[in-house]
Short mmCIF file of C-alpha atoms and ligand atoms in Angstrom, two decimals:
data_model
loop_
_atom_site.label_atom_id
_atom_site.label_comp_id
_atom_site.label_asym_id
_atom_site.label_seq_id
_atom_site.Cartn_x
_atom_site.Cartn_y
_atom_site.Cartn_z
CA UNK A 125 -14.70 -0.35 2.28
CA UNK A 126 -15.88 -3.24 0.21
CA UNK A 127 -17.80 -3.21 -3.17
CA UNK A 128 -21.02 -3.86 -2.88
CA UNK A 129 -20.85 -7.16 -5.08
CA UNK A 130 -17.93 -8.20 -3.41
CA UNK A 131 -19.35 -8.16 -0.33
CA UNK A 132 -22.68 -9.22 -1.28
CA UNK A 133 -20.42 -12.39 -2.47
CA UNK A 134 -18.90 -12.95 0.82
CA UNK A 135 -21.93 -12.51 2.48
CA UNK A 136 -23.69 -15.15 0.25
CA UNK A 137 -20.42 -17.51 0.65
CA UNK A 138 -20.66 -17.18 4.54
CA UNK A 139 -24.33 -18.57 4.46
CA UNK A 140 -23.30 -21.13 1.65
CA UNK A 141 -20.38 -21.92 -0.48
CA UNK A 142 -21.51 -22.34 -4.12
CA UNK A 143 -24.56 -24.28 -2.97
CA UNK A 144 -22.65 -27.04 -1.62
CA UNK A 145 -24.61 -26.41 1.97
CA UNK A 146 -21.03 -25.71 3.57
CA UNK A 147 -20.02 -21.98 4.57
CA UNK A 148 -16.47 -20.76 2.87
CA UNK A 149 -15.50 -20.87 6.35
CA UNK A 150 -15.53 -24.20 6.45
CA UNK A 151 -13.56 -24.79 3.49
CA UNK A 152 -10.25 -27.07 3.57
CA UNK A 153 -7.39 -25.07 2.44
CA UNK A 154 -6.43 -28.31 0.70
CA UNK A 155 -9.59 -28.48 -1.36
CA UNK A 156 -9.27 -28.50 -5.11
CA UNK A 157 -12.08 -25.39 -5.15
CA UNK A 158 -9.68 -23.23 -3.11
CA UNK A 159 -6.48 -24.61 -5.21
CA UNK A 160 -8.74 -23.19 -8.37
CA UNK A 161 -9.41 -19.31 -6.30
CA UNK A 162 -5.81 -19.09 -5.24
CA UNK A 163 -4.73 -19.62 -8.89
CA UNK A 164 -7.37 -17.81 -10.10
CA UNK A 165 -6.67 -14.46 -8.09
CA UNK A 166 -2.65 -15.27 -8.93
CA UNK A 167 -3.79 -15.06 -12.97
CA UNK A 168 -5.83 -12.26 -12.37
CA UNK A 169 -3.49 -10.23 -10.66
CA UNK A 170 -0.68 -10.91 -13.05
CA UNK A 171 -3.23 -9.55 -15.96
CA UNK A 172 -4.18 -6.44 -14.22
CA UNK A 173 -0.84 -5.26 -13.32
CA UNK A 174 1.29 -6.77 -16.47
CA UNK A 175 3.31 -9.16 -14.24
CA UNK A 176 5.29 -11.58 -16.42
CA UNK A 177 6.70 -14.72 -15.80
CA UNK A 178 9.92 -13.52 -14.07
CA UNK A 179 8.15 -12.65 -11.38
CA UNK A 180 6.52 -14.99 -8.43
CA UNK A 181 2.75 -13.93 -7.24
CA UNK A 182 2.68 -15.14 -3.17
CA UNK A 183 -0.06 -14.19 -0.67
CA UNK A 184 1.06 -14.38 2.94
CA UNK A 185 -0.98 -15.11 6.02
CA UNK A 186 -0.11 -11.72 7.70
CA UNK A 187 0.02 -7.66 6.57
CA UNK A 188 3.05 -5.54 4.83
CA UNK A 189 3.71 -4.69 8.95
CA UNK A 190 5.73 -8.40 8.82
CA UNK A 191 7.74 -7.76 5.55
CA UNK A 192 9.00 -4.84 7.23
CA UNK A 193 11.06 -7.92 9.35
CA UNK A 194 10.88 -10.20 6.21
CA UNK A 195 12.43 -8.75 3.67
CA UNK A 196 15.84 -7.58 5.32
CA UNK A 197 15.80 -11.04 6.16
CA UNK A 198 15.04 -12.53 2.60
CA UNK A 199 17.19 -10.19 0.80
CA UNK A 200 20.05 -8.68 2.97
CA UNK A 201 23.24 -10.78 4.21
CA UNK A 202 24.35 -10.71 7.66
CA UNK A 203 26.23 -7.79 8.09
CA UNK A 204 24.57 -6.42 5.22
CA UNK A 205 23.65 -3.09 4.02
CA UNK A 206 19.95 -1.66 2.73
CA UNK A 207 19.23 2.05 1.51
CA UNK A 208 15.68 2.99 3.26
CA UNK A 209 14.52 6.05 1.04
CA UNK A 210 12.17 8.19 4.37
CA UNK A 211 9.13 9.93 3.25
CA UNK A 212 6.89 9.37 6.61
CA UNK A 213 5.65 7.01 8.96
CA UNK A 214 5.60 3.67 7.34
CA UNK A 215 9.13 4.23 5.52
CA UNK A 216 10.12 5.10 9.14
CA UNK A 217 8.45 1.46 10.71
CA UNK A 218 9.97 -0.49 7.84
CA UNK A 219 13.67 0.94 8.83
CA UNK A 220 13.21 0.23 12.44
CA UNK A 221 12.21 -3.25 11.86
CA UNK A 222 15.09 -4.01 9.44
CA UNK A 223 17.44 -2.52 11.79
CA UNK A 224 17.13 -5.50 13.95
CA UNK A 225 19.06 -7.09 10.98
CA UNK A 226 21.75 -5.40 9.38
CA UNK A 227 22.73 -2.01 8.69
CA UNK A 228 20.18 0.74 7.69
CA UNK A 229 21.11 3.97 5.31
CA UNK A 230 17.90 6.28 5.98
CA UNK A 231 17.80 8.74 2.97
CA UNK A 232 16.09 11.85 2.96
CA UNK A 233 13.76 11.40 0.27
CA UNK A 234 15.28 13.51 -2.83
CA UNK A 235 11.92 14.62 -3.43
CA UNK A 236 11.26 16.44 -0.11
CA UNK A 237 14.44 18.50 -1.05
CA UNK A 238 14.89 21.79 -2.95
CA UNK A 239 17.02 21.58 -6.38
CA UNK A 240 20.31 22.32 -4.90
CA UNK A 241 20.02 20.24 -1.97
CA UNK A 242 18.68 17.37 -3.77
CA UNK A 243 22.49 17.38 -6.00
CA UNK A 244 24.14 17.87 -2.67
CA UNK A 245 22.40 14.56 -1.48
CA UNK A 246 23.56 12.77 -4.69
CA UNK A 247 27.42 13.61 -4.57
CA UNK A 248 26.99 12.37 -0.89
CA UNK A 249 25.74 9.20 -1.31
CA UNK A 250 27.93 8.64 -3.99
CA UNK A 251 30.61 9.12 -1.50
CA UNK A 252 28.82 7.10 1.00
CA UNK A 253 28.58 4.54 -1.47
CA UNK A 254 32.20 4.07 -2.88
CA UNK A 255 32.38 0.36 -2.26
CA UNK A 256 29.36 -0.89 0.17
CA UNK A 257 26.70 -2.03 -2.28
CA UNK A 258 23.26 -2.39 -0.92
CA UNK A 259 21.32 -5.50 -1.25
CA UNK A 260 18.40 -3.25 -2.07
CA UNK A 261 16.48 0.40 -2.40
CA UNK A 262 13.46 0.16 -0.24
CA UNK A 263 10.31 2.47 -0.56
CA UNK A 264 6.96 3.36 0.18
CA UNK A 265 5.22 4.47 -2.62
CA UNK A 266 2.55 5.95 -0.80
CA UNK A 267 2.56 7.22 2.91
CA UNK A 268 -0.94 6.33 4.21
CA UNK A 269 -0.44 8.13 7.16
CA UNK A 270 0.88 11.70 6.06
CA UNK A 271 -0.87 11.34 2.58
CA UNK A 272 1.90 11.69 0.60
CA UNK A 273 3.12 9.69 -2.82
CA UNK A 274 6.35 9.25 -4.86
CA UNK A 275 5.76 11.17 -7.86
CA UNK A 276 8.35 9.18 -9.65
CA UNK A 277 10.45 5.83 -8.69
CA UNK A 278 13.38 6.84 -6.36
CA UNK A 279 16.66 6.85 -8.47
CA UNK A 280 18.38 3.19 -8.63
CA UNK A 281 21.89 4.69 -9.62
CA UNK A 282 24.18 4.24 -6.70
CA UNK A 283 26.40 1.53 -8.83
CA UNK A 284 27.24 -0.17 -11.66
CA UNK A 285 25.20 -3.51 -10.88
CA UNK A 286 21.68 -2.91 -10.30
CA UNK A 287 19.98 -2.14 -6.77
CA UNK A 288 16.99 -4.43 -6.49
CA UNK A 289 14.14 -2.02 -5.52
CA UNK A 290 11.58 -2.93 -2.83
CA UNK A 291 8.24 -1.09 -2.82
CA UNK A 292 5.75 -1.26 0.03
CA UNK A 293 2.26 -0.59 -2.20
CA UNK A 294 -0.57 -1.50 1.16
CA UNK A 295 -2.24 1.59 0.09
CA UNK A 296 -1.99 2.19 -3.65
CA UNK A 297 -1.66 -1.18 -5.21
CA UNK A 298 -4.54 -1.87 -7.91
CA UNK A 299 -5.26 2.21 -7.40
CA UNK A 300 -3.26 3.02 -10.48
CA UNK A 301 -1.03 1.33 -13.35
CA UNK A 302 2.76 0.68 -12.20
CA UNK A 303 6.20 -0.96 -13.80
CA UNK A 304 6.35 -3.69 -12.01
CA UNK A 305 9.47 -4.68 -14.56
CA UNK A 306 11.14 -1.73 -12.38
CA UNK A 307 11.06 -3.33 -8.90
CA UNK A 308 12.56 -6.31 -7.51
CA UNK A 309 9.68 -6.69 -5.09
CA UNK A 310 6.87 -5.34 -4.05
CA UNK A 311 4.58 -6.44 -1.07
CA UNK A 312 1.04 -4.83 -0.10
CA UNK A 313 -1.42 -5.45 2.77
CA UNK A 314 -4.89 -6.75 0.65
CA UNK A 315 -7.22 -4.54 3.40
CA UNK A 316 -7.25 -1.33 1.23
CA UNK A 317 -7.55 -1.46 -2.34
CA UNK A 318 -7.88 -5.19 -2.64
CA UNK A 319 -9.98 -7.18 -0.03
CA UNK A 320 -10.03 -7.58 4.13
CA UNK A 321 -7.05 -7.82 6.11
CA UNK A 322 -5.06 -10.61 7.24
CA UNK A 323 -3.60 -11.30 3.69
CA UNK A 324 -0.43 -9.33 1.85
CA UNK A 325 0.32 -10.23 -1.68
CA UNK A 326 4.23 -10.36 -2.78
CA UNK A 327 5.11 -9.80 -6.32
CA UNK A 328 9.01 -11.02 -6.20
CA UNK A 329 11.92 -11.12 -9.04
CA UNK A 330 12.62 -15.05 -8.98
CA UNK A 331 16.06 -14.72 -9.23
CA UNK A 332 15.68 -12.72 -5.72
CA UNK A 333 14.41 -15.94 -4.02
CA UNK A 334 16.50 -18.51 -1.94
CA UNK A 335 18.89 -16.06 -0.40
CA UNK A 336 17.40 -16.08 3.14
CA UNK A 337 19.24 -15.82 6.07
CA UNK A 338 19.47 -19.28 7.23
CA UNK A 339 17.23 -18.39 10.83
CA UNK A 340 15.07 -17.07 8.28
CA UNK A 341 11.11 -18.29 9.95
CA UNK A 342 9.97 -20.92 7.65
CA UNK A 343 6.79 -19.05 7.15
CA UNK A 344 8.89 -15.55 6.04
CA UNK A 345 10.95 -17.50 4.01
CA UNK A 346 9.96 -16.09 0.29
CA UNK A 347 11.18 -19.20 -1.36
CA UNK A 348 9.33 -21.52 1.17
CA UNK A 349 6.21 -19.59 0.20
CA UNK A 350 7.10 -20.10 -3.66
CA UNK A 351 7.39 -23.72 -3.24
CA UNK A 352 4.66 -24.48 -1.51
CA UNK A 353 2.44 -22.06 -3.64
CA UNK A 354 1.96 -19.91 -0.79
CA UNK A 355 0.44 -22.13 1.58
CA UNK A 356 3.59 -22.91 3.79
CA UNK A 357 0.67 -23.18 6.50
CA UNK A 358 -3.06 -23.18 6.98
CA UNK A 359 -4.45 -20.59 4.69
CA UNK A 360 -6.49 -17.77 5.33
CA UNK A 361 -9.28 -18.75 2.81
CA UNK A 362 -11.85 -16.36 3.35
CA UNK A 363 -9.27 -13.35 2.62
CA UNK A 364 -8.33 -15.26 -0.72
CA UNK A 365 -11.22 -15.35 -1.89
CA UNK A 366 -12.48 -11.83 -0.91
CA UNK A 367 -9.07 -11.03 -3.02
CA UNK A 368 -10.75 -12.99 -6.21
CA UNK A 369 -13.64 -11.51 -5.69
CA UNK A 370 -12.00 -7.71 -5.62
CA UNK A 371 -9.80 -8.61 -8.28
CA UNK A 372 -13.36 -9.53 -10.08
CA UNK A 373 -14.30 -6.73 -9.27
CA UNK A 374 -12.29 -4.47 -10.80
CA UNK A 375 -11.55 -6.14 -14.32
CA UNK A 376 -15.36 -5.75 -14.58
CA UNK A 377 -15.42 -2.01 -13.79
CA UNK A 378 -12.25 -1.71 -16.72
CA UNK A 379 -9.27 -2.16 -14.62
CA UNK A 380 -6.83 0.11 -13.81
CA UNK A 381 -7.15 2.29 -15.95
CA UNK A 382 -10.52 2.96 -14.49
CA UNK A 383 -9.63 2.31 -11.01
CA UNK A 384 -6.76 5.43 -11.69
CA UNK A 385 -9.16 7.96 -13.50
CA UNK A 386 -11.54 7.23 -10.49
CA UNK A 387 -8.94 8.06 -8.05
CA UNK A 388 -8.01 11.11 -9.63
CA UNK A 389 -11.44 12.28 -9.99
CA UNK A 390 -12.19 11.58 -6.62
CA UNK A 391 -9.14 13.19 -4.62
CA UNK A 392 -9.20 16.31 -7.49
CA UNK A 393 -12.07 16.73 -6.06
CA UNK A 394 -11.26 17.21 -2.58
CA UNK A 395 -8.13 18.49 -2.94
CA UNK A 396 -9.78 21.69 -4.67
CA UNK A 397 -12.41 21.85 -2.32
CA UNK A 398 -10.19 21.94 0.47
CA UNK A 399 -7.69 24.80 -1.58
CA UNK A 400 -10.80 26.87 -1.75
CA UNK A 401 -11.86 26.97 1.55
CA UNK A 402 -10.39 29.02 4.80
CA UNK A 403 -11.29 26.31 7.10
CA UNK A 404 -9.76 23.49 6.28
CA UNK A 405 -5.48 22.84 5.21
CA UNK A 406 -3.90 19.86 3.39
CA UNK A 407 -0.53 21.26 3.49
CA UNK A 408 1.41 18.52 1.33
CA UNK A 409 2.97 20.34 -1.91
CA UNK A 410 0.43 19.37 -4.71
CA UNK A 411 3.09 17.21 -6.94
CA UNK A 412 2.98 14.93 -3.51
CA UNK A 413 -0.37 14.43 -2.93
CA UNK A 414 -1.85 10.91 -2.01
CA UNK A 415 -4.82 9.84 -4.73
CA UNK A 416 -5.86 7.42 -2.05
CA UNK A 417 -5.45 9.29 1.20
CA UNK A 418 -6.37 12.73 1.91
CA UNK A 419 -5.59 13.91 5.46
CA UNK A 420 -6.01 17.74 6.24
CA UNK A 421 -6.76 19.70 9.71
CA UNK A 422 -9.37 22.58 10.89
CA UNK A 423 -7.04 25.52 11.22
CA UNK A 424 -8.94 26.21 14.59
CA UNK A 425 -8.28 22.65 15.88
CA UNK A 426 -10.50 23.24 18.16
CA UNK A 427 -13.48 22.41 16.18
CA UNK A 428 -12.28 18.95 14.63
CA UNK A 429 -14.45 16.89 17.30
CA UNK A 430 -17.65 18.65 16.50
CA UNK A 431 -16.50 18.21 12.42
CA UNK A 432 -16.04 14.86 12.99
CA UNK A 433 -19.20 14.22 15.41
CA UNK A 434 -21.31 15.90 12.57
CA UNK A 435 -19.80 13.86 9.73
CA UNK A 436 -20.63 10.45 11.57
CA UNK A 437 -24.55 11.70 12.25
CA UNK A 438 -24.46 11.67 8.30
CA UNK A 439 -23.25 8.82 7.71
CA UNK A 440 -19.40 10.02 7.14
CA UNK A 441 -17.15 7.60 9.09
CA UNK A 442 -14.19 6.64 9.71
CA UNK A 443 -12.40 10.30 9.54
CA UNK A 444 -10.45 10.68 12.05
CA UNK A 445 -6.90 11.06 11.32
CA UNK A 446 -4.21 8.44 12.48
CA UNK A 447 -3.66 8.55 16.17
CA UNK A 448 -0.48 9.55 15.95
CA UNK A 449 -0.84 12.52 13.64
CA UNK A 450 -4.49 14.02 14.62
CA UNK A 451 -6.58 15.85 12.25
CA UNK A 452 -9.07 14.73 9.73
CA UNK A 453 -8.22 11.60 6.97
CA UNK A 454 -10.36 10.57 4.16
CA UNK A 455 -9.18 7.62 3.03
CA UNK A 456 -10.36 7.18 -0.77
CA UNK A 457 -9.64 3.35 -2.07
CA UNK A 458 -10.81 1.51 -4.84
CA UNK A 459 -14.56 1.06 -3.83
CA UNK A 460 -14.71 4.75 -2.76
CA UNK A 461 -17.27 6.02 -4.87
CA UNK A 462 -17.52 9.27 -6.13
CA UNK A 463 -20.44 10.20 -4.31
CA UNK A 464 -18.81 9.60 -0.89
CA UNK A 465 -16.18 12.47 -1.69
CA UNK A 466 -19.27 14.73 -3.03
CA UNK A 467 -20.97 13.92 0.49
CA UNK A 468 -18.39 14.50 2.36
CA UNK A 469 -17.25 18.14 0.61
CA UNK A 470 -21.16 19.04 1.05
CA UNK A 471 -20.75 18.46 4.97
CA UNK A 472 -17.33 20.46 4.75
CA UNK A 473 -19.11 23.04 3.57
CA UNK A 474 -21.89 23.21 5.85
CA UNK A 475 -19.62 23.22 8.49
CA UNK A 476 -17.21 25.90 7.43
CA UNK A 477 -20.53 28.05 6.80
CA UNK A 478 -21.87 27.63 10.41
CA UNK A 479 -18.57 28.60 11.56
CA UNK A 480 -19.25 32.30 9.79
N1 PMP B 511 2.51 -0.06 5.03
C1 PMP B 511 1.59 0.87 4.77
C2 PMP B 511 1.88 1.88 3.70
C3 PMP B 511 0.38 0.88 5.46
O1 PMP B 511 -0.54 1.81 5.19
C4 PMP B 511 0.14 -0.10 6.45
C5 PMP B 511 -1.14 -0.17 7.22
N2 PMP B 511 -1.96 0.89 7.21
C6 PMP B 511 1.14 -1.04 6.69
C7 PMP B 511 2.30 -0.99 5.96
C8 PMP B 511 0.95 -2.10 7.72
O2 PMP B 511 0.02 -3.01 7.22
P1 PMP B 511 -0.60 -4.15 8.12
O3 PMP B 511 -1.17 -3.49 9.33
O4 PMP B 511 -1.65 -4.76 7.24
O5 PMP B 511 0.49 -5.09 8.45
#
């Protein structure tokens, strides 16, 4: 979901652009008014999540789903090698696309592993690792799907030369304060945390640019997109500025900092409801646990349709868990407020109590 103000500024923009008696629809991506939002949400971006100047700030025309193709393809040689660290679906996507171009180490993530297990995994890569260096680490630091989140940055320590580490953020960028100094890239979709879909933003080291393969697409060439300031093609001008507006948005509300305590209060708060109760199981170990998505089942799946058919006559939507995993999902991103978790735990409730 949307702010209100931000959508309230759309909304206004769609019936006229700044009083200039044109919609934002209608605005030429060449205009010097959309030159201004595109470096505006660039600036504003860099101050929110302490970018510095090492680093490019791109938006693409198309979701994280397309890096998954891109960045072997920026970043990895032919015949080249990439670590993929697996902690659920989308780490799983991103290794099947970048097997289509070179070849793909999936790690068990170290930690899904007990103690001793987790050592035995390190001596073996190692091993693995004697002379093949990969051209990068890649990550998801949050699995949208199966709700769970990297408590720490996967280890970088395969080699002497550093392992440029990818991170695909779609569903916990701008939730919570991060090093980008750590990471050679990191892309996001914008549709969660930070505006509608159709738009991914890619914060990339600039000495990473200008390796792409040369039958690299022009428009998922990284360094095509840094010289032409991210407009390689038309631009999608409507998710730009939705972006400035979010990214408005949030410095106003006291950035990240706020936009992580709210996060934590929020999923604290259904995380303990769901401990307490007999009904309903998140069963992801609590170090693991997604602040922006929540999914848990019925232990009697049985009654998840009429849990989900009463949520949506009070104004709950959108809960049903991803196709391919079933269940119940409350997805909890920036504009989530507080009040929509309290809502939704009072329904919970309800429910388990008619079940009694
Ligand atoms: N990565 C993650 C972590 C996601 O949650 C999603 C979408 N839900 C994607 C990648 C794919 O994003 P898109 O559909 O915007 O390409």
């Amino acid at each position: 979901m949307l702010p209100g103000p931000v959508q309230e500024a759309i909304q206004q923009a769609i019936v006229d652009f700044e009083g200039q008696g044109i919609s934002v629809l209608g605005l030429s991506h060449r205009s010097q008014r959309f030159q201004e939002m595109l470096h505006s949400a660039q600036t504003r971006l860099r101050a929110l999540l302490g970018i510095s100047e090492d680093y490019a700030v791109l938006f693409c025309g198309y979701g994280a789903a397309l890096h998954f193709s891109a960045l072997p393809l920026n970043l990895m040689p032919e015949n080249g090698l990439a670590i993929y660290e697996m902690s659920g679906y989308w780490s799983d996507r991103a290794a099947d696309e970048a097997e289509h171009f070179g070849q793909i180490w999936r790690f068990q993530s170290p930690f899904q592993m007990q103690a001793k297990a987790r050592q035995e995994a390190h001596s073996m890569r190692e091993q693995m690792l004697g002379k093949d260096i990969p051209a990068y680490i890649y990550y998801c630091s949050n699995e949208t799907i199966d709700g769970i989140a990297w408590p720490s940055l996967p280890d970088c320590w395969y080699s002497e030369v550093p392992i440029p580490l990818v991170a695909d953020m779609t569903s916990t960028i701008l939730s919570k304060r991060i090093d980008v100094n750590a990471h050679g890239v990191i892309c996001a979709s914008a549709q969660k945390n930070m505006g509608i879909t159709g738009l991914s933003v890619l914060i990339i080291r600039k000495d990473l640019l200008g390796q792409a393969r040369s039958q690299t697409p022009r428009l998922l060439n990284y360094e095509t997109l840094f010289e032409t300031n991210s407009i390689p093609n038309t631009a999608n001008v409507l998710s730009i500025f939705a972006l400035e507006h979010m990214l408005i948005w949030i410095q106003q509300q006291g950035g990240l900092p706020k936009m992580e305590e709210r996060a934590q209060l929020r999923s604290d708060l259904l995380y303990s409801f769901i401990d307490g109760s007999t009904l309903y199981l998140n069963d992801v170990p609590a170090e693991l646990r997604s602040r922006t998505n929540v999914p848990f089942v019925l232990r009697d799946p049985v009654l998840t349709t009429g849990f989900l058919a009463g949520a949506e006559e009070r104004g709950l939507l959108q809960l049903e868990g991803h196709r391919s995993r079933g269940g119940v999902r409350a997805s909890l991103y920036n504009a989530m407020p507080l009040d929509g978790v309290v809502r939704l735990t009072e329904w919970m409730r309800e429910f388990e109590q008619k079940q009694r």
